[in-house]
Coordinates of C-alpha atoms in Angstrom, one line a residue:
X1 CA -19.6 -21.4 9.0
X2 CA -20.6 -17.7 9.4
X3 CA -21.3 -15.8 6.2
X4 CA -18.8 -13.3 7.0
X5 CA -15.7 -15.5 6.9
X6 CA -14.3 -17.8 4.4
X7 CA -11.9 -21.1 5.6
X8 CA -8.8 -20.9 4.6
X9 CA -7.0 -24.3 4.8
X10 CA -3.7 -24.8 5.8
X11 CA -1.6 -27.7 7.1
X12 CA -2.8 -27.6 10.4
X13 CA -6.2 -25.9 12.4
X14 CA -4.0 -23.4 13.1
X15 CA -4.0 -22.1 9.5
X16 CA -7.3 -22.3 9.2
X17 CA -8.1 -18.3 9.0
X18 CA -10.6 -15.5 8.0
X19 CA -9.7 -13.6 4.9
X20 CA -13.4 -11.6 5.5
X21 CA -12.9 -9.9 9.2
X22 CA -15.4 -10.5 11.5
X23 CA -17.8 -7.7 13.1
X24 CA -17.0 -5.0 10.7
X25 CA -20.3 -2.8 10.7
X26 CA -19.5 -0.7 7.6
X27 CA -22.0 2.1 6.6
X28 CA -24.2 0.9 3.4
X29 CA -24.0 3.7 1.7
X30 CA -20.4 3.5 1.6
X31 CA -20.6 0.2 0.4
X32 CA -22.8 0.5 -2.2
X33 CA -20.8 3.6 -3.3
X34 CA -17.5 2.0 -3.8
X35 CA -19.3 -1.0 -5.5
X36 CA -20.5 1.4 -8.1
X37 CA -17.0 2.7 -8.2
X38 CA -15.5 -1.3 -8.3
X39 CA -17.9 -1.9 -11.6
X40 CA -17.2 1.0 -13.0
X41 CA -13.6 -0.2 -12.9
X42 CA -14.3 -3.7 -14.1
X43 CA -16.5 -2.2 -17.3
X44 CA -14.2 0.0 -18.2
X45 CA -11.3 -2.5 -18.2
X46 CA -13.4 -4.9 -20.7
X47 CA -13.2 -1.9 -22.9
X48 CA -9.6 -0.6 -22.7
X49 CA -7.0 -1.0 -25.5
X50 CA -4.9 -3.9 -24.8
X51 CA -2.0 -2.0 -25.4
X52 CA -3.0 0.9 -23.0
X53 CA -1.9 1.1 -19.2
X54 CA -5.9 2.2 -18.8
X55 CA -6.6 -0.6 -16.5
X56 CA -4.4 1.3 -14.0
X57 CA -6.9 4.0 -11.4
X58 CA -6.7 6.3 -8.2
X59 CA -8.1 4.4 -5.5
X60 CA -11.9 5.2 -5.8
X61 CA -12.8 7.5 -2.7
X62 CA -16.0 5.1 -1.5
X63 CA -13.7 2.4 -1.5
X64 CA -10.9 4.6 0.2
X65 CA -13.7 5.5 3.0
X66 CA -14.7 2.1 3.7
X67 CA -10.8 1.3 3.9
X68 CA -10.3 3.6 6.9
X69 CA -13.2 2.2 8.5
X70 CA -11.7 -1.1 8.9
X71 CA -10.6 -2.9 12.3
X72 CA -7.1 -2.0 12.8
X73 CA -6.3 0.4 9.6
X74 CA -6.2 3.3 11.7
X75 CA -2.9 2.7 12.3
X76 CA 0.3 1.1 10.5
X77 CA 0.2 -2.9 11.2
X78 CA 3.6 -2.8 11.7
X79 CA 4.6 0.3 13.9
X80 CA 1.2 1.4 15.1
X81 CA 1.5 5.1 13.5
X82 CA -1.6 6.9 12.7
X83 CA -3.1 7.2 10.1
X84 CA -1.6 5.5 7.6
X85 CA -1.3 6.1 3.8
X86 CA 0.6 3.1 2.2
X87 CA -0.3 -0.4 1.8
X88 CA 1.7 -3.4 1.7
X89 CA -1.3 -4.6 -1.1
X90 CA 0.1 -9.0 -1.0
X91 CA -1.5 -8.9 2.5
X92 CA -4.4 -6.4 1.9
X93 CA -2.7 -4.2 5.0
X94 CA -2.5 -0.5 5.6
X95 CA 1.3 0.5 6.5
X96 CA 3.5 4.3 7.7
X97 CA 5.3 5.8 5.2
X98 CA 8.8 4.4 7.0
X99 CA 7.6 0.8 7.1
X100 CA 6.2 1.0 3.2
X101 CA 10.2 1.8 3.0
X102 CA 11.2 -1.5 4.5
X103 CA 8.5 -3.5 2.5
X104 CA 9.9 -1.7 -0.6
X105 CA 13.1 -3.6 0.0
X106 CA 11.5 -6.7 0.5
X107 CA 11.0 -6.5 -3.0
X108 CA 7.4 -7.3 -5.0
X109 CA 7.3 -10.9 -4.6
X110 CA 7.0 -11.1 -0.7
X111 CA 5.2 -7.7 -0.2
X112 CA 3.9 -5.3 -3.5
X113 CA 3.5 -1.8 -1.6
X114 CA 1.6 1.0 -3.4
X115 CA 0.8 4.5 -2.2
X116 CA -3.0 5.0 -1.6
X117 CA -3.4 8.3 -2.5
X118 CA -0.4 8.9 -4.9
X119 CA -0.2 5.7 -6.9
X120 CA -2.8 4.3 -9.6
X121 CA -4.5 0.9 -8.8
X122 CA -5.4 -2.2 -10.7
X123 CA -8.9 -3.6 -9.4
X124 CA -7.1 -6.4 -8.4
X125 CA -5.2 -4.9 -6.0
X126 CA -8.3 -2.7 -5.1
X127 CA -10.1 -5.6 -3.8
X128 CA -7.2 -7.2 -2.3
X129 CA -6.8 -4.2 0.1
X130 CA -11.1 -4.2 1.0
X131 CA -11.0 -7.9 1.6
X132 CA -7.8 -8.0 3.6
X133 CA -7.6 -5.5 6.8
X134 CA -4.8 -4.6 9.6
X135 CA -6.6 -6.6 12.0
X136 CA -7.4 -9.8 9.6
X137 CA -3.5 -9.9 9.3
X138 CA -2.4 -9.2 12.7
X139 CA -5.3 -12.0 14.4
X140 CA -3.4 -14.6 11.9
X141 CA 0.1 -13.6 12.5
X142 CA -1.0 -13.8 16.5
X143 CA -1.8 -17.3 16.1
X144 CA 1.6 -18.1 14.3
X145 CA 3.5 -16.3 17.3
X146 CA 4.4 -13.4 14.8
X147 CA 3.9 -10.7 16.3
X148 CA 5.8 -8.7 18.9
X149 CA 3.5 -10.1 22.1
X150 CA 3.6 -13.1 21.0
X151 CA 7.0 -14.0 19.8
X152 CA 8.3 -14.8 22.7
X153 CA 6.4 -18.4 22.2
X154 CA 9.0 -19.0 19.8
X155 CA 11.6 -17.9 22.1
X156 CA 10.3 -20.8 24.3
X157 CA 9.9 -23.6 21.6
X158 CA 13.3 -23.0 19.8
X159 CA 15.6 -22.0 22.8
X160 CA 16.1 -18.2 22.9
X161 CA 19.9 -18.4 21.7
X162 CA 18.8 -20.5 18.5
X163 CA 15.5 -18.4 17.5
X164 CA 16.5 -15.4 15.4
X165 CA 12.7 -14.2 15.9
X166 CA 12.6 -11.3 18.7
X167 CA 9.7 -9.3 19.3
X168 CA 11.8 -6.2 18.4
X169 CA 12.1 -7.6 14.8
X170 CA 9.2 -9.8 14.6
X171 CA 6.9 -7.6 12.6
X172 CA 10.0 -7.5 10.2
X173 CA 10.8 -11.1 9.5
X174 CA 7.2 -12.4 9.4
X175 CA 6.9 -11.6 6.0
X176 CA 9.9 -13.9 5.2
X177 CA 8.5 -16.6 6.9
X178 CA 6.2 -20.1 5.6
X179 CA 3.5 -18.1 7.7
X180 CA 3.8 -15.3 5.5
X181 CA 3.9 -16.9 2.3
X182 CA 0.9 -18.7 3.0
X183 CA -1.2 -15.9 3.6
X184 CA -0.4 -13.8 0.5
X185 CA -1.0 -17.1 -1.5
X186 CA -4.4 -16.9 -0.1
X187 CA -5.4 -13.6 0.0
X188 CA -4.1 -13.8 -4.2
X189 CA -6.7 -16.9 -4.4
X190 CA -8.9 -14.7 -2.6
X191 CA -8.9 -12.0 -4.6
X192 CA -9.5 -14.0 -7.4
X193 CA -12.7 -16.0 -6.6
X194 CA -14.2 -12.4 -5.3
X195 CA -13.3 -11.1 -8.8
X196 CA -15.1 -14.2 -10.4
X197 CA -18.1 -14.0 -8.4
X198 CA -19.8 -10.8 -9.8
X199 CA -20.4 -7.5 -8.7
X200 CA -18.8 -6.7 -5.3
X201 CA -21.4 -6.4 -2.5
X202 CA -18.8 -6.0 0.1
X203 CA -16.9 -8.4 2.6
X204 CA -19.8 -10.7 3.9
X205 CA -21.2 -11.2 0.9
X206 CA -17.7 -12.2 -1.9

């Protein structure tokens, strides 16, 4: 396996998928800036008051640069606006301020949306969103027939009048869907075996 993707297994090949990105030249300097920004996080929340809501941050501006830099995060993974400022943090993916709206009434368990630039950030989720990527989400959801050019596949396996799935609400339901919880339950596992391996060195290395 290449050392810039980890297997994810599913029930079938089809689930087997890349929570790393592939081919993402990201500048080292960068990188090594919004590690020293990650373990400045993770120190300082070994030595926070238990009591305090000091484990909370802004999103570190290395780590905010790399983010932008991304495959895909220039634009909302579900609309395609520019530029994007919200993320739908359960699948690491950058999202408009109307869509972070309809995520919002997903409610946290299927999709936890924060604000980039507004909101304060556990490392947790700061991780979640440099490990995940627009175009890591949208390659998977592709393979599952979730996406608007694709979901007419399911149009095709189900019988058009039985399949609720259209590719004008396609990027909508996914998130409701086996396909989606799967992938949130992974990127959480994720998240968590990057967090246990040490300092962060960036995507092909955790």
């Amino acid at each position: 396996m290449p050392p810039n993707t980890v297997e994810v297994r599913g029930d079938s090949a089809s689930d087997k998928c890349s929570l790393m990105g592939r081919g993402n030249i990201l500048d080292i300097s960068f990188l090594e800036m919004a590690s020293s920004e990650i373990e400045r996080i993770r120190r300082f929340q070994k030595h926070k008051d238990a009591s305090s809501n000091s484990g909370y941050h802004k999103f570190p501006p290395a780590c905010w640069a790399l983010l932008k830099r991304m495959d895909g995060n220039q634009r909302c993974v579900d609309c395609g606006e520019h530029d994007p400022q919200w993320a739908a943090v359960s699948y690491g993916a950058l999202l408009c301020l109307n869509c972070s709206g309809y995520h919002r009434s997903l409610g946290v368990r299927v999709s936890c949306v924060r604000s980039v630039t507004m909101d304060e950030w556990s490392l947790e989720h700061v991780i979640a969103m440099l490990e995940g990527g627009n175009a890591q989400m949208t390659a998977f959801f592709i393979r599952h027939c979730l996406c608007p050019t694709t979901a007419n596949a399911l149009q095709t396996k189900y019988a058009s009048s039985a399949c609720s799935i259209q590719p004008s609400n396609v990027a909508r339901i996914r998130y409701k869907t086996k396909a989606g919880l799967f992938y949130r339950q992974q990127m959480t596992l994720h998240v968590k075996r990057t967090l246990q391996a040490g300092p962060y060195r960036g995507r092909a290395i955790s």
